[in-house]
CSV table of C-alpha atoms in Angstrom, one decimal:
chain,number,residue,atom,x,y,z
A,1,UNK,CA,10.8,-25.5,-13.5
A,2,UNK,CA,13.7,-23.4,-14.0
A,3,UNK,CA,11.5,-20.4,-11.6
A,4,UNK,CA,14.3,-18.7,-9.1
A,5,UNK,CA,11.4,-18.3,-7.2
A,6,UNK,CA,11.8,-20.2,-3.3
A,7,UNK,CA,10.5,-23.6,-3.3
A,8,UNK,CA,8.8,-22.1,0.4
A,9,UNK,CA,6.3,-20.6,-1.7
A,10,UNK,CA,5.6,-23.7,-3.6
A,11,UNK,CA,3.3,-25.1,-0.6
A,12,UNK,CA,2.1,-28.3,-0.5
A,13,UNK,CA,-1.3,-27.5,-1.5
A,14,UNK,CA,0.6,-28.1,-5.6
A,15,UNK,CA,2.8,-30.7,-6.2
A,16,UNK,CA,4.7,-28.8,-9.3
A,17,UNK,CA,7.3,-27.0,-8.9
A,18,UNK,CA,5.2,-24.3,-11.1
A,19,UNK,CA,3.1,-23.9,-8.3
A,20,UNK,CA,4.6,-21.1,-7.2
A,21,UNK,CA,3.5,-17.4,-7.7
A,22,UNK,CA,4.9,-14.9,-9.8
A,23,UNK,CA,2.1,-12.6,-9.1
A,24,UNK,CA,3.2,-12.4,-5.2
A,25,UNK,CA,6.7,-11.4,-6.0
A,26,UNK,CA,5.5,-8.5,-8.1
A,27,UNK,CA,2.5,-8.0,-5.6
A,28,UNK,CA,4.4,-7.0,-2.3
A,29,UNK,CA,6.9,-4.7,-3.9
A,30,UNK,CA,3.6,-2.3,-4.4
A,31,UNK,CA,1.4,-1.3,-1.5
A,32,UNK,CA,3.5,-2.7,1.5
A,33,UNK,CA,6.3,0.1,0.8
A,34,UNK,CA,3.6,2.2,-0.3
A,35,UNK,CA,2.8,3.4,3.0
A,36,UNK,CA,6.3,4.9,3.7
A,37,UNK,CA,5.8,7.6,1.2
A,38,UNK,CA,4.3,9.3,4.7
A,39,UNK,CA,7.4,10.8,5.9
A,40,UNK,CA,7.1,12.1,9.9
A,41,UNK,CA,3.8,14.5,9.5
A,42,UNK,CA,4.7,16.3,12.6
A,43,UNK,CA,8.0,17.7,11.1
A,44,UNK,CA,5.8,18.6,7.8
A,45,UNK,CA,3.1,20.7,9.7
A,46,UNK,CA,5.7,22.6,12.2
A,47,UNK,CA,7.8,23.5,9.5
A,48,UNK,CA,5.0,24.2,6.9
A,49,UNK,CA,2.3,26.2,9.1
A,50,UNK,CA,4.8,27.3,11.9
A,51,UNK,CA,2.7,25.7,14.3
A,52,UNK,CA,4.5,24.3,18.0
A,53,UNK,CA,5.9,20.9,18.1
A,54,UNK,CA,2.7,19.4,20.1
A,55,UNK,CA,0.1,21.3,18.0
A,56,UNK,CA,1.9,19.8,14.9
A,57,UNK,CA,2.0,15.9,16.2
A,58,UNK,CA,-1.4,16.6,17.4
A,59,UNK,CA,-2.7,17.5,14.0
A,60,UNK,CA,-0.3,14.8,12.3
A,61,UNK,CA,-2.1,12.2,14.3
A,62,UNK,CA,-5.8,12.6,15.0
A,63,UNK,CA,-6.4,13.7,11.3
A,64,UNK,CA,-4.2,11.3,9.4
A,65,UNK,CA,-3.9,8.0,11.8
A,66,UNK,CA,-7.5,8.6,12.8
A,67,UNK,CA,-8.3,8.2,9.7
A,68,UNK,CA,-6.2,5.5,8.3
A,69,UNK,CA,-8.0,3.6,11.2
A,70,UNK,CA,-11.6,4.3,10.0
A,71,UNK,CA,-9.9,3.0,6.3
A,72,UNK,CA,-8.9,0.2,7.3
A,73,UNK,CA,-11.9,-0.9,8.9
A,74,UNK,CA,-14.2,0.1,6.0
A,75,UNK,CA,-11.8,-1.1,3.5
A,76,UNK,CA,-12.0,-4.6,5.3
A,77,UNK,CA,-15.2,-4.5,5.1
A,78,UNK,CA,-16.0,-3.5,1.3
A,79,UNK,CA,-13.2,-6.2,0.3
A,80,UNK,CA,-15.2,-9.2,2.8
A,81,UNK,CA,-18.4,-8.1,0.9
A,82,UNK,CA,-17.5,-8.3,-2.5
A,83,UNK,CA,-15.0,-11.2,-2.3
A,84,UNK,CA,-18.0,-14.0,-3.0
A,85,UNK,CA,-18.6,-11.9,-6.5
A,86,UNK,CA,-14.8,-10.9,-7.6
A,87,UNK,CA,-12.2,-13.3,-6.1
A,88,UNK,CA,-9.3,-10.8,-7.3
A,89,UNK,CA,-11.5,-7.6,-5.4
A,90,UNK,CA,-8.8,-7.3,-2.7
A,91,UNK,CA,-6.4,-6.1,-5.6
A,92,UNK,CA,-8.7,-3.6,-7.1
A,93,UNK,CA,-9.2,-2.5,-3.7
A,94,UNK,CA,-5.3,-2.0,-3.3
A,95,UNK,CA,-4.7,-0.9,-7.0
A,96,UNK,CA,-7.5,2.0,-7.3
A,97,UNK,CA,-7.0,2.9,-3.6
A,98,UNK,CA,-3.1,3.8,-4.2
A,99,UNK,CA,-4.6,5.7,-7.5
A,100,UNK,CA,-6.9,7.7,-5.3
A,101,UNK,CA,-4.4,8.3,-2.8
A,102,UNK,CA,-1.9,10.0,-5.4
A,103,UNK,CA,-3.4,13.5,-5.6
A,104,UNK,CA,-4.3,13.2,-2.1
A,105,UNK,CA,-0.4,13.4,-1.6
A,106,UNK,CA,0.3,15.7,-3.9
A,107,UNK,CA,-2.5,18.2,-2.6
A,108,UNK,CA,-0.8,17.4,0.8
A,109,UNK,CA,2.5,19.3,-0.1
A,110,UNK,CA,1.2,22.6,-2.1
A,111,UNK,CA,-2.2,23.4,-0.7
A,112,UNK,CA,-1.8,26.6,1.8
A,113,UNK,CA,-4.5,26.5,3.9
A,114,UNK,CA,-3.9,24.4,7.1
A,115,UNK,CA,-7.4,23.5,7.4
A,116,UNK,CA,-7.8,22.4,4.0
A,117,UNK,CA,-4.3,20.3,4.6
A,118,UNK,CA,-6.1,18.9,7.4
A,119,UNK,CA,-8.9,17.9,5.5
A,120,UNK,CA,-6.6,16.5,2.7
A,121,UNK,CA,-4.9,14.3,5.5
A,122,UNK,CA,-8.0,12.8,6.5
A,123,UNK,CA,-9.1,11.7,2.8
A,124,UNK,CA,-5.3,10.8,2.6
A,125,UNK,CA,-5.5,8.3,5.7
A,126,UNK,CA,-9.1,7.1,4.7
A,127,UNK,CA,-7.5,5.6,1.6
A,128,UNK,CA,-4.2,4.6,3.3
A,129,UNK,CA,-6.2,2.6,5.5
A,130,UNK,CA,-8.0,0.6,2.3
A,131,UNK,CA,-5.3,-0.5,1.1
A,132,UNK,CA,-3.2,-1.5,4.1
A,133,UNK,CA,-6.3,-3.5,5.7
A,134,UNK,CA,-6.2,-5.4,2.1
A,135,UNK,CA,-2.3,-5.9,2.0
A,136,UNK,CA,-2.3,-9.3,3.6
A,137,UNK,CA,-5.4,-10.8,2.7
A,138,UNK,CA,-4.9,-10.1,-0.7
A,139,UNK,CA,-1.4,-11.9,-0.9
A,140,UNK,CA,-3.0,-15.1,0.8
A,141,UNK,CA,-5.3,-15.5,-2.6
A,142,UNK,CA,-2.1,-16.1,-4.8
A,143,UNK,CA,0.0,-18.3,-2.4
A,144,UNK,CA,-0.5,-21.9,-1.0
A,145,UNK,CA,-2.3,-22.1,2.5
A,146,UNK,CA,0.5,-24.0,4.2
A,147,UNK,CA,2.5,-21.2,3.3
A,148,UNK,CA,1.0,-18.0,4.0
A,149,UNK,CA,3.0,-17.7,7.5
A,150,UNK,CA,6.1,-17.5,5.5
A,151,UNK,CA,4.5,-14.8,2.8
A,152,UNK,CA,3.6,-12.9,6.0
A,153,UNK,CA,7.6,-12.9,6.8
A,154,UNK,CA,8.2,-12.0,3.3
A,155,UNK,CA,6.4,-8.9,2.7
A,156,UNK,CA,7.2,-7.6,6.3
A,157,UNK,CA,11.0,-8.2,5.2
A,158,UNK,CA,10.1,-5.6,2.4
A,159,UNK,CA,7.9,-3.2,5.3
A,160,UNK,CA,11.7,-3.6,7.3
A,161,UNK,CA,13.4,-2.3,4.1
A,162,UNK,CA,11.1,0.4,3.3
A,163,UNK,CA,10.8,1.9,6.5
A,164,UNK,CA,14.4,2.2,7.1
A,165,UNK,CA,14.6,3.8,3.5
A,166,UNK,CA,11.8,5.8,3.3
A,167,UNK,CA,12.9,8.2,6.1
A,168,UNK,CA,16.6,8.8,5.0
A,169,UNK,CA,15.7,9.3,1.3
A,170,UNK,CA,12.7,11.1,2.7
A,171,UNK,CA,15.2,13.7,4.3
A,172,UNK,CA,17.7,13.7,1.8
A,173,UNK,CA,15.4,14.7,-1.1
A,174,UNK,CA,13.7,17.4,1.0
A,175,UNK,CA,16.5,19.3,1.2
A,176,UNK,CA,17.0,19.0,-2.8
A,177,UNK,CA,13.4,19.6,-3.7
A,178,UNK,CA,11.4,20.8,-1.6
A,179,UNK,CA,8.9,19.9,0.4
A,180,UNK,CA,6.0,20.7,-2.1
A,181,UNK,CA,7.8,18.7,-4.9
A,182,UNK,CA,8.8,15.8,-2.8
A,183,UNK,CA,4.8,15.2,-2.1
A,184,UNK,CA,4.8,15.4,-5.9
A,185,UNK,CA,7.5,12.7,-6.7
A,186,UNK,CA,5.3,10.7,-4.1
A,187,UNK,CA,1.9,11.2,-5.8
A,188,UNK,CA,3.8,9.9,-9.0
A,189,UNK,CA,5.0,7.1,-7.4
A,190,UNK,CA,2.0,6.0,-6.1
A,191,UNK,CA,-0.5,6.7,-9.1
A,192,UNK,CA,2.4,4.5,-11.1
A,193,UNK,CA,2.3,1.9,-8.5
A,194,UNK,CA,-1.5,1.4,-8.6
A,195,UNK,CA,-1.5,1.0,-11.9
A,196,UNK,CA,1.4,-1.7,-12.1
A,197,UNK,CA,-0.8,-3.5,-8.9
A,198,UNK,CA,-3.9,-3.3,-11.7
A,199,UNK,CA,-1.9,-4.7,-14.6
A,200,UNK,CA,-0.2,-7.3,-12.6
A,201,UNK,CA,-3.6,-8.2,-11.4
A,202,UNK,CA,-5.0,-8.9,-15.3
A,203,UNK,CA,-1.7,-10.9,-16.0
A,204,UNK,CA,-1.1,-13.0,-13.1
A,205,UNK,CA,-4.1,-12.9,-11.4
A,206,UNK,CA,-6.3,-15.5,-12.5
A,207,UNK,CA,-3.4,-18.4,-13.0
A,208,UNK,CA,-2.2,-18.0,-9.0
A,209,UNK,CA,-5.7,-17.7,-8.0
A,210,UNK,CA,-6.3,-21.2,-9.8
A,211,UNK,CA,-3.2,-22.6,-8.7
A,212,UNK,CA,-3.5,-22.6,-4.9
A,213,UNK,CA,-7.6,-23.3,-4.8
């Protein structure tokens, strides 16, 4: 095969060199870096609603990573009970819960109303958590069982990346556009996101699957 794709992904549960899994390369650049679109909260609420530095990480955490935590959970859940029925369910899960997150994101920056912003951040984490409880799973259906520890490493090598860069351009664009805008830019980004994970999904889906089972 003439795939530049590592031969670590191969796996020994396929003896072809086309064993591998387009589908996972394209998969982990999505929802993994997703996630660092959700810049320090407790910076956003001081500065936004002039609240104190310990009301504003209080408000970033309980209402946000409480949340997420309560996603994650249920989204585990839904994916585990629908997985007998639709093998590729994990992705939808991902793909329509990055879509639902978009507006979420972009109500985040321009609603004026802290309690409604509150609110938002809670339907925010609820579908952060979906898709991050799904992240791993899902990549396990389109790679070889003998090598899932080293697709682990490799979408965690992207997490590294992201949450380095998501910070600095994070702070760098804020001061160019705004804090309302930049929430924006990142509903964009993750609407277009969930809709490449759901077109990846229909095109490479169904060969990985049937590759590595």
């Amino acid at each position: 095969s003439g795939s530049a794709i590592p031969k670590i992904f191969v796996g020994k549960s396929t003896n072809r060199a086309d064993g591998n899994s387009p589908f996972f390369f394209r998969f982990h650049f999505s929802p993994n870096n997703s996630k660092y679109l959700l810049w320090p909260l407790p910076t956003f609420f001081r500065e936004k609603f002039s609240l104190g530095l310990a009301d504003a990480a209080l408000a970033a955490t309980i209402y946000l990573q409480g949340a997420t935590l309560l996603g994650m959970i249920g989204g585990g859940w839904i994916a585990d009970r629908l997985y007998p029925r639709w093998h590729s369910i994990r992705f939808w899960v991902i793909g329509l819960g990055l879509i639902f997150c978009a507006p979420c994101y972009h109500l985040l920056g321009s609603i004026d109303s802290l309690l409604y912003t509150k609110l938002d951040a809670i339907v925010l984490g609820l579908g952060t958590g979906v898709v991050m409880a799904n992240i791993f799973p899902a990549g396990f259906e389109v790679v070889p069982a003998d090598t899932r520890a080293s697709s682990v490493g490799f979408l965690n090598l992207f997490s590294a990346i992201g949450a380095g860069l998501g910070p600095l351009l994070g702070g760098l664009w804020k001061k160019s556009l705004g804090i309302g805008n930049l929430m924006t830019v990142a509903a964009v980004i993750c609407a277009v996101t969930g809709l490449l994970m759901l077109g990846g999904m229909k095109v490479w889906f169904g060969r990985d699957y049937a590759r590595v089972h």
